XYZ file of C-alpha atoms in Angstrom:
639
model
C -4.526 -6.833 38.179
C -4.477 -3.204 39.444
C -1.847 -3.974 42.086
C 0.251 -5.726 39.484
C 0.061 -2.695 37.174
C 1.111 -0.346 39.992
C 4.060 -2.521 40.900
C 5.091 -2.696 37.260
C 5.045 1.103 36.908
C 7.285 1.401 39.971
C 10.048 -0.582 38.310
C 13.000 1.501 37.270
C 14.972 1.067 34.073
C 17.544 -1.217 35.700
C 14.929 -3.720 36.809
C 13.451 -3.744 33.302
C 16.913 -4.444 31.912
C 17.404 -7.390 34.221
C 13.960 -8.709 33.289
C 14.933 -8.936 29.604
C 18.582 -9.923 30.079
C 17.596 -13.578 29.843
C 16.620 -13.277 26.187
C 18.667 -10.386 24.836
C 21.987 -10.655 26.700
C 22.523 -6.898 26.496
C 21.089 -3.644 27.882
C 18.746 -1.250 26.151
C 18.121 2.439 26.597
C 14.777 4.216 26.732
C 14.141 6.475 23.719
C 14.588 10.198 24.277
C 13.156 13.186 22.509
C 15.095 14.585 19.590
C 16.231 18.221 19.704
C 13.604 20.718 18.518
C 15.605 21.664 15.446
C 15.753 18.038 14.321
C 12.268 16.920 15.343
C 9.769 15.601 12.804
C 7.315 17.959 11.183
C 3.552 17.638 11.417
C 3.488 15.895 8.049
C 6.078 13.409 9.308
C 3.975 12.496 12.335
C 0.848 12.082 10.212
C 2.708 9.719 7.893
C 4.072 7.476 10.608
C 7.287 9.116 11.823
C 7.620 8.854 15.584
C 7.845 12.063 17.602
C 10.102 10.188 20.026
C 12.880 8.546 18.064
C 14.380 5.692 20.040
C 18.084 5.923 20.704
C 19.996 2.659 20.572
C 21.918 1.476 23.565
C 24.776 -0.956 23.167
C 25.839 -2.112 19.733
C 23.920 -5.376 20.078
C 21.341 -4.114 22.588
C 17.667 -3.263 22.373
C 15.487 -0.200 21.993
C 12.079 0.614 23.463
C 9.670 1.713 20.732
C 6.249 3.278 21.322
C 3.490 3.071 18.728
C -0.183 3.576 19.428
C -0.961 2.169 22.873
C 1.871 -0.380 22.732
C 5.487 -0.283 23.868
C 7.805 -2.962 22.568
C 11.430 -3.919 22.986
C 13.110 -4.189 19.620
C 16.667 -5.413 18.937
C 19.023 -3.024 17.197
C 20.391 -5.891 15.137
C 18.385 -7.110 12.170
C 17.256 -10.348 13.805
C 13.559 -9.422 13.922
C 11.822 -7.381 11.221
C 10.329 -3.971 12.013
C 9.521 -1.007 9.754
C 8.301 2.213 11.460
C 7.019 3.651 8.161
C 4.233 1.068 8.117
C 2.513 2.617 11.105
C -0.153 3.794 8.647
C -0.692 0.143 7.697
C -1.096 -0.906 11.325
C -3.353 2.033 12.194
C -5.610 1.316 9.235
C -5.787 -2.362 10.182
C -6.845 -1.514 13.735
C -9.555 0.780 12.366
C -10.844 -1.855 9.910
C -10.893 -4.678 12.482
C -12.691 -2.399 14.947
C -15.527 -1.740 12.508
C -15.601 -5.403 11.521
C -15.947 -6.331 15.194
C -18.717 -3.756 15.545
C -20.653 -5.424 12.710
C -20.064 -8.966 13.929
C -20.878 -8.353 17.585
C -23.871 -6.132 16.912
C -25.621 -9.127 15.364
C -25.119 -10.864 18.731
C -26.486 -7.939 20.716
C -23.065 -6.733 21.894
C -21.873 -3.141 21.563
C -18.180 -2.275 21.484
C -16.631 0.596 23.419
C -13.860 2.387 21.521
C -11.593 4.728 23.513
C -12.398 8.298 22.551
C -15.935 7.544 21.379
C -17.483 6.852 24.796
C -17.273 10.416 26.057
C -18.669 11.734 22.799
C -21.708 9.480 23.012
C -22.330 10.426 26.655
C -22.184 14.135 25.847
C -24.737 13.714 23.086
C -27.115 11.860 25.418
C -26.775 14.499 28.135
C -27.473 17.309 25.693
C -30.561 15.544 24.380
C -31.874 15.040 27.929
C -31.227 18.653 28.871
C -33.116 19.934 25.839
C -36.136 17.826 26.787
C -35.889 18.980 30.368
C -35.909 15.387 31.568
C -33.954 14.462 34.693
C -34.906 10.794 34.663
C -32.023 8.386 35.362
C -30.734 6.147 32.596
C -32.327 2.718 32.338
C -30.494 -0.049 34.126
C -30.956 -2.672 31.401
C -27.940 -1.580 29.381
C -26.901 -3.776 26.439
C -23.876 -5.988 26.806
C -20.673 -4.156 25.946
C -17.136 -5.159 24.986
C -14.274 -2.892 26.028
C -10.659 -2.679 24.950
C -8.348 -4.988 26.869
C -11.110 -7.279 28.141
C -11.864 -10.798 26.948
C -15.154 -11.050 25.069
C -16.359 -14.656 25.166
C -18.296 -14.199 21.933
C -15.657 -11.983 20.378
C -13.202 -12.431 17.532
C -10.291 -14.834 17.359
C -7.421 -13.122 15.562
C -4.331 -14.722 14.031
C -1.243 -12.771 13.070
C 0.649 -15.352 11.066
C 3.966 -13.481 10.857
C 4.145 -11.458 14.046
C 7.902 -10.674 14.226
C 8.139 -8.423 17.329
C 4.430 -8.856 18.146
C 3.713 -5.126 17.811
C 0.605 -5.587 15.685
C -0.908 -8.256 17.957
C -0.251 -6.176 21.064
C -1.875 -3.162 19.425
C -4.920 -5.297 18.618
C -5.204 -6.290 22.267
C -4.820 -2.736 23.557
C -6.771 -0.806 20.896
C -9.434 -3.087 19.353
C -12.460 -4.042 21.495
C -14.469 -7.245 21.203
C -11.625 -9.763 21.005
C -11.592 -13.231 22.490
C -7.958 -14.132 21.726
C -5.038 -13.003 19.595
C -2.489 -15.558 18.363
C 0.905 -13.973 17.678
C 2.688 -16.584 15.581
C 6.152 -16.618 14.053
C 8.488 -19.268 12.713
C 11.549 -17.699 14.379
C 12.341 -18.784 17.937
C 14.141 -15.486 18.509
C 11.023 -13.580 17.434
C 8.736 -15.657 19.674
C 10.979 -14.972 22.673
C 10.739 -11.277 21.876
C 6.942 -11.528 21.501
C 6.630 -13.253 24.874
C 8.592 -10.524 26.650
C 6.696 -7.738 24.861
C 3.423 -9.320 25.945
C 4.564 -9.177 29.570
C 5.778 -5.623 29.100
C 2.292 -4.527 27.948
C 0.306 -6.727 30.393
C -1.767 -8.396 27.660
C -0.947 -12.021 28.429
C -4.646 -12.701 29.029
C -5.423 -11.817 25.374
C -2.273 -12.421 23.319
C -0.799 -15.897 23.028
C 2.679 -16.355 21.484
C 3.076 -19.334 19.190
C 6.097 -20.859 17.460
C 5.112 -22.556 14.190
C 5.120 -22.264 10.450
C 2.166 -20.043 9.583
C 1.050 -22.359 6.794
C 1.009 -25.438 9.008
C -0.808 -23.552 11.744
C -3.539 -22.424 9.356
C -3.840 -25.883 7.794
C -4.431 -27.276 11.296
C -7.388 -24.894 11.765
C -9.496 -25.697 8.703
C -12.562 -27.005 10.511
C -15.425 -24.644 11.276
C -15.033 -24.418 15.044
C -11.249 -24.035 14.835
C -11.150 -21.306 12.202
C -10.083 -17.739 12.945
C -12.393 -14.761 12.574
C -9.537 -12.514 11.442
C -6.260 -13.523 9.783
C -3.578 -10.905 9.232
C -0.697 -11.684 6.871
C 2.065 -9.112 6.505
C 5.074 -11.039 5.203
C 8.377 -9.782 3.915
C 7.809 -9.788 0.144
C 5.138 -11.978 -1.396
C 2.304 -13.633 0.564
C 1.654 -16.140 -2.236
C 2.776 -19.183 -0.237
C 0.317 -18.399 2.584
C -2.853 -17.656 0.603
C -3.988 -21.247 0.087
C -3.920 -21.986 3.801
C -5.397 -18.602 4.720
C -8.587 -18.934 2.641
C -9.269 -22.262 4.395
C -8.505 -21.165 7.952
C -10.693 -18.043 8.028
C -14.221 -18.469 9.360
C -17.449 -18.038 7.401
C -17.679 -14.351 6.601
C -14.337 -13.815 8.337
C -11.842 -11.073 7.556
C -8.598 -11.734 5.693
C -5.979 -8.941 5.681
C -3.052 -9.345 3.277
C -0.048 -7.124 2.551
C 2.185 -7.427 -0.528
C 5.508 -5.615 -0.843
C 6.814 -7.282 -4.016
C 5.541 -4.418 -6.143
C 8.220 -4.767 -8.802
C 6.895 -8.204 -9.690
C 3.272 -7.053 -9.923
C 4.167 -3.816 -11.740
C 5.363 -5.627 -14.855
C 9.104 -5.927 -14.280
C 8.919 -9.726 -14.060
C 5.689 -11.010 -15.584
C 6.681 -14.654 -15.467
C 7.421 -14.428 -11.743
C 4.066 -12.757 -11.179
C 2.346 -15.626 -12.972
C 4.172 -18.237 -10.901
C 3.124 -16.533 -7.655
C -0.322 -15.118 -8.381
C -1.484 -16.866 -11.541
C -1.608 -13.660 -13.609
C 0.620 -11.849 -16.087
C 1.532 -8.319 -15.042
C 2.305 -5.665 -17.642
C 4.001 -2.285 -17.403
C 1.266 0.296 -17.153
C 0.586 3.680 -15.614
C -2.177 1.936 -13.666
C 0.206 -0.712 -12.330
C -0.673 -0.067 -8.674
C -4.378 -0.692 -9.146
C -3.549 -3.600 -11.434
C -1.474 -5.091 -8.597
C -4.472 -4.843 -6.273
C -6.677 -6.607 -8.793
C -4.078 -9.335 -9.374
C -3.950 -10.124 -5.650
C -7.761 -10.182 -5.417
C -7.872 -12.546 -8.394
C -5.319 -14.816 -6.747
C -7.285 -14.879 -3.478
C -10.567 -15.653 -5.220
C -8.941 -18.335 -7.377
C -7.528 -20.138 -4.339
C -10.816 -19.814 -2.459
C -12.770 -21.267 -5.399
C -10.869 -24.543 -5.012
C -12.698 -25.070 -1.712
C -16.120 -23.771 -2.827
C -15.408 -20.404 -1.261
C -15.306 -16.879 -2.666
C -14.187 -13.425 -1.561
C -15.932 -10.076 -1.125
C -13.471 -7.134 -1.077
C -14.041 -4.572 1.666
C -11.082 -2.249 1.121
C -8.059 -2.353 -1.207
C -5.305 0.193 -0.672
C -2.121 1.024 -2.576
C 0.178 3.016 -0.295
C 3.877 3.823 -0.309
C 5.786 0.719 -1.428
C 3.100 -1.908 -0.724
C -0.529 -2.826 -1.259
C -3.032 -3.909 1.380
C -6.333 -5.747 0.817
C -9.156 -6.536 3.263
C -11.589 -9.211 2.063
C -14.319 -11.342 3.595
C -14.448 -15.048 2.731
C -17.721 -16.933 2.282
C -18.770 -20.441 1.255
C -21.315 -21.108 -1.499
C -21.227 -23.278 -4.582
C -23.689 -21.103 -6.499
C -21.676 -17.955 -5.859
C -18.465 -19.688 -6.874
C -19.911 -20.297 -10.341
C -20.044 -16.542 -10.873
C -16.339 -16.092 -10.124
C -15.286 -16.577 -13.755
C -17.418 -13.612 -14.826
C -15.678 -11.475 -12.179
C -12.243 -11.950 -13.765
C -10.920 -10.301 -16.892
C -7.963 -9.752 -19.198
C -6.518 -6.360 -20.142
C -5.503 -5.511 -23.713
C -3.156 -2.528 -23.534
C -1.598 -0.768 -26.521
C 2.177 -0.437 -26.266
C 2.067 2.831 -28.199
C -0.661 5.095 -26.850
C -1.545 3.154 -23.693
C -5.226 2.662 -24.526
C -6.656 -0.371 -22.749
C -9.725 -2.565 -23.074
C -11.109 -5.064 -20.579
C -12.138 -8.557 -21.663
C -14.212 -10.570 -19.201
C -13.194 -14.179 -18.713
C -16.768 -15.440 -18.314
C -20.323 -14.312 -18.895
C -23.364 -14.508 -16.626
C -26.815 -14.002 -18.198
C -29.985 -13.736 -16.110
C -32.915 -15.463 -17.839
C -36.083 -15.033 -15.818
C -34.463 -15.365 -12.429
C -32.160 -18.163 -13.535
C -28.526 -17.293 -14.154
C -26.745 -19.017 -17.015
C -22.941 -19.032 -17.102
C -20.892 -19.338 -20.265
C -17.584 -18.338 -21.782
C -17.194 -14.731 -22.884
C -16.717 -13.722 -26.510
C -13.923 -11.513 -27.816
C -11.422 -10.065 -28.179
C -12.550 -6.425 -27.979
C -9.611 -5.190 -30.096
C -8.066 -6.018 -33.453
C -4.547 -7.080 -34.222
C -3.423 -3.433 -34.166
C -4.500 -0.434 -32.134
C -7.177 1.565 -33.939
C -5.686 4.826 -32.643
C -1.943 4.506 -33.219
C -1.436 1.249 -35.144
C 0.748 -0.386 -32.500
C 0.347 -3.892 -31.068
C -1.382 -4.891 -27.823
C -0.062 -6.535 -24.693
C -2.211 -9.016 -22.785
C -2.295 -8.844 -19.005
C -4.223 -10.764 -16.400
C -6.437 -12.386 -15.508
C -7.309 -9.922 -12.769
C -10.275 -8.959 -10.598
C -12.702 -6.910 -12.729
C -15.353 -6.202 -10.087
C -15.324 -3.346 -7.513
C -12.372 -3.516 -5.136
C -14.095 -1.631 -2.280
C -17.299 -1.966 -0.283
C -18.288 1.703 -0.135
C -20.727 1.175 2.745
C -18.026 -0.403 4.886
C -15.457 2.228 3.856
C -17.920 4.942 4.806
C -18.372 3.330 8.216
C -14.603 3.283 8.842
C -14.297 6.861 7.609
C -17.091 8.025 9.908
C -15.423 6.356 12.898
C -12.085 8.046 12.107
C -13.795 11.424 11.704
C -15.593 11.063 15.048
C -12.390 10.126 16.856
C -9.453 11.820 15.082
C -7.119 11.488 18.058
C -7.232 7.717 18.142
C -4.345 7.185 15.688
C -1.271 9.181 14.867
C -1.976 8.792 11.138
C -5.690 9.617 11.348
C -5.325 12.577 8.978
C -3.845 10.407 6.273
C -6.369 7.609 6.817
C -9.185 10.106 6.455
C -7.712 11.514 3.241
C -7.130 8.114 1.632
C -10.552 6.758 2.559
C -12.200 9.940 1.297
C -10.570 9.403 -2.083
C -11.701 5.773 -2.049
C -15.317 6.835 -1.589
C -14.971 9.187 -4.579
C -13.612 6.552 -6.968
C -15.849 5.081 -9.668
C -16.448 1.573 -8.303
C -17.363 -0.054 -11.628
C -14.455 1.323 -13.710
C -11.254 -0.741 -13.562
C -7.849 0.939 -14.029
C -7.156 4.520 -15.098
C -5.140 6.838 -17.343
C -2.782 9.579 -16.176
C -2.430 13.193 -17.263
C 1.247 12.899 -18.131
C 0.606 9.717 -20.131
C -2.047 11.349 -22.321
C -0.056 14.515 -22.980
C 3.308 12.832 -23.531
C 1.775 10.458 -26.068
C 0.955 13.356 -28.421
C 3.901 15.535 -27.230
C 1.742 18.466 -26.104
C 1.410 20.565 -22.977
C -0.351 18.887 -20.081
C -3.853 20.163 -19.309
C -4.753 20.838 -15.730
C -6.602 18.176 -13.793
C -9.751 20.269 -13.606
C -9.678 21.057 -17.324
C -9.523 17.424 -18.390
C -12.114 16.321 -15.824
C -14.416 19.116 -16.961
C -14.037 18.119 -20.607
C -15.006 14.528 -19.782
C -18.003 15.687 -17.754
C -19.115 18.050 -20.533
C -18.962 15.079 -22.931
C -21.527 13.244 -20.798
C -19.260 10.700 -19.073
C -18.178 10.055 -15.507
C -14.697 10.692 -14.119
C -12.941 10.414 -10.768
C -9.518 10.377 -9.187
C -7.735 7.345 -7.755
C -6.037 6.937 -4.396
C -3.329 4.879 -6.123
C -1.954 7.714 -8.284
C -1.927 11.476 -7.886
C -2.453 12.239 -11.611
C -4.959 9.450 -12.285
C -8.006 9.898 -14.511
C -10.471 7.080 -13.847
C -13.314 7.361 -16.333
C -15.829 5.350 -18.332
C -15.188 7.388 -21.459
C -14.209 5.198 -24.467
C -10.619 5.597 -25.690
C -11.837 7.047 -29.007
C -13.649 9.890 -27.200
C -10.719 10.423 -24.848
C -8.337 10.906 -27.759
C -10.827 13.273 -29.411
C -10.635 15.374 -26.253
C -6.842 15.362 -26.446
C -6.984 16.296 -30.160
C -9.101 19.319 -29.255
C -6.615 20.238 -26.557
C -3.759 19.961 -29.049
C -5.526 22.406 -31.371
C -5.537 24.954 -28.549
C -1.917 24.082 -27.677
C -0.425 23.003 -31.037
C 2.691 20.908 -31.376
C 5.230 21.011 -34.200
C 3.854 18.214 -36.307
C 6.725 18.427 -38.799
C 8.961 16.973 -36.088
C 6.743 13.935 -35.531
C 7.846 10.653 -37.006
C 5.307 9.019 -39.285
C 5.579 5.836 -37.251
C 4.995 7.521 -33.878
C 1.690 7.178 -32.018
C 1.371 10.976 -31.917
C 1.431 11.216 -35.723
C -1.301 8.589 -36.141
C -3.499 10.114 -33.434
C -3.198 13.743 -34.558
C -3.751 13.061 -38.245
C -7.380 12.221 -37.441
C -9.737 15.157 -36.957
C -11.820 15.190 -33.736
C -15.450 14.224 -34.182
C -16.694 16.806 -31.663
C -15.513 19.978 -29.997
C -14.429 19.433 -26.405
C -15.356 21.988 -23.774
C -12.557 22.683 -21.266
C -14.403 25.273 -19.190
C -14.127 24.429 -15.480
C -17.179 22.852 -13.879
C -17.991 23.026 -10.195
C -18.337 19.249 -9.888
C -14.931 18.685 -11.528
C -13.114 19.353 -8.262
C -13.701 16.499 -5.766
C -14.469 17.318 -2.165
C -11.296 15.672 -0.828
C -9.277 18.049 -2.995
C -11.334 21.080 -2.013
C -10.923 20.327 1.697
C -7.177 19.896 1.314
C -7.137 16.470 2.929
C -3.868 14.607 3.195
C -4.339 12.168 0.348
C -0.809 11.123 -0.605
C 2.338 10.287 1.308
C 4.974 12.824 2.257
C 8.410 11.336 2.884
C 8.387 10.552 6.626
C 12.130 10.110 7.016
C 15.380 9.893 5.091
C 16.047 6.695 3.122
C 12.532 5.433 3.922
C 11.027 2.453 2.164
C 11.249 -1.336 2.349
C 13.651 -2.561 4.993
C 16.071 -5.460 4.733
C 14.888 -8.969 5.500
C 15.479 -10.134 9.060
C 18.342 -12.625 9.324
C 19.417 -15.122 11.928
C 22.224 -13.602 13.944
C 21.242 -10.127 12.814
C 23.066 -7.476 10.910
C 23.659 -4.001 12.194
C 21.003 -1.582 11.011
C 23.609 1.158 10.758
C 25.305 -0.752 7.960
C 21.987 -0.894 6.088
C 21.475 2.852 6.521
C 24.970 3.564 5.233
C 24.354 1.340 2.230
C 21.108 3.157 1.388
C 22.867 6.491 1.714
C 25.600 5.389 -0.668
C 23.064 4.219 -3.252
C 20.909 7.343 -2.947
C 21.093 9.397 -6.200
C 23.965 7.277 -7.430
C 23.096 8.039 -11.058
C 22.817 11.792 -10.527
C 25.700 12.613 -8.189
C 28.388 9.931 -8.289
C 30.765 10.057 -5.354
C 34.489 9.454 -5.426
C 33.929 5.938 -4.166
C 31.697 5.233 -7.163
C 34.327 5.802 -9.816
C 34.949 9.563 -10.121
C 38.680 9.139 -9.546
C 38.822 6.581 -12.339
C 37.724 9.244 -14.835
C 40.916 11.204 -14.136
C 42.771 8.594 -16.161
C 41.075 9.895 -19.323
C 41.973 13.259 -20.885
C 39.371 16.008 -21.179
C 38.514 16.544 -24.849
C 37.329 20.118 -24.317
C 40.550 20.934 -22.443
C 42.560 19.676 -25.382
C 40.577 22.065 -27.585
C 41.138 24.915 -25.124
C 37.455 25.426 -24.234
C 37.050 23.671 -20.838
C 36.404 26.215 -18.095
C 35.514 23.838 -15.250
C 39.009 23.617 -13.856
C 39.210 21.278 -10.863
C 35.444 20.576 -11.098
C 35.945 18.624 -14.287
C 35.999 14.858 -13.789
C 38.542 14.231 -16.543
C 42.273 14.768 -16.702
C 43.666 18.204 -17.648
C 47.325 17.156 -17.701
C 49.146 18.061 -20.943
C 49.785 15.181 -23.237
C 53.316 13.966 -23.645
C 54.710 14.604 -27.116
C 54.645 11.508 -29.175
C 58.114 10.184 -29.961
C 58.975 10.271 -33.641
C 59.760 6.846 -35.028
C 63.345 6.409 -36.161
C 63.761 6.125 -39.948
C 64.431 2.664 -41.085
C 67.777 2.133 -42.830
C 67.521 2.220 -46.581
C 68.524 -0.666 -48.793
C 72.215 -1.245 -49.270
C 73.619 -0.391 -52.667
């Protein structure tokens, strides 16, 4: 293997081109560094922008892309899907699977060796021995270890159902220890050819196996216990709904299921009926739509697992950028499945003030060690909102239990903190996971500062002021990783609006301008039942905010976001970039191609009145009007 690696490194770029000419039919060019003046900033690198931006070769050629420990050949045409912005997603997945492998293999007496952690552990041991003054050699009976890049016979079997270029599977093989095999599957023959060549390029053919099949059929063929996968990763283009039924059956007992959803518009309330058809839940427009999307996906996973006497346990649920990502473990147990109904709930949200109430779908009562399940009673609200008199919208059902396992999240966070140089997005992973550990686990959804203040048309209090007022009132409050201005609290809506009424008294609004039918008028006409205290408390500022951790995304590149779907035959990526650039700010700064010249056909009204001072900057016509022709008098009647 060593001789083969040395020979491979001695190949020049022309030999690499000839090696891939059989599947691409064109040459590619190695990526070069961008000029210093145009290079990415530190924030760009932390958010997934590559310090070495690959330069395309021929028009229909390929590009070499480096991410993590992997190097892949990627076609410039849009035949195979790839989005560089989701490097944070891939880094986080490698970190989660690593800690999952640590837990699974430790029960078998196997320790994993993560690059970057080995030297740290050895230094600690040497320091401890030097302090004791002991020069005794280390014991020879070392526990069995699993290193990166080696096959672990008792390790994890990983399936990437929609591998595309195979980047994620190759990164698993080169960065995650304790693996037995990685199946890189895709339904596109072009993608599988690309995966096969990328596997050879990275010398991981002993771990990664390319496979051409429909992901659903492949998972349905591995439903039996010995054939199931320990880890299944699904990162489709759009919705994963069609793969969830097969995935919950093909994952092993206690196995890890990783799912990405990018159809956020559907789960954010823009198309509730489509959300119901895909996930079995009605989405509503809410300020907490990102967390609601996470809970809808968890509900859909648990619902599909219940059909086979299985249930889920969420480990980590993340809303980032333009997608959501959930990591759940799947177990089997008829008794546990009976409790699933009590883990789901509906949301009653007022369309006026945004107050929401949670209604559990089922009820579980413990009577002397015996749990009795029954239907829940409700609803928790009347026909109209008690605060503003508006109607309620009904959303759900959705997952009403905690969406994170804080012990597991703390383990991943500790591993990232010990080894910050392992990933390029380690700073962002640390910031997001720190916020996750600070969230209230038993409080679903949240309010936002701008929502509360805009409802009563007053100035917005600072984050620390509102958090302090809630804490002074005797309730709990936290932030949310899903929204920068989120206020996640167990305070009842009536007390929350009393706090806002007290704030309005310190920052009064012009009530004479409020309509009698507006939510602000109904809320402010009621006097607060207690005096809120807005003095800043020390515990109002979370530690992640005090440390200045990178908690939210900074734009990594121009026109970033969801990419176009891969198509057979491909479509030039430059055309997609030009299209995004044309649609950028189209409502704010219309270009000439978007209809500015058409406005010249209409006269400028202010110019006609003699008050237009814009001159050539005006979009309308300044040409003088032609005098209207006087109609000729009709001949009078003949005498």
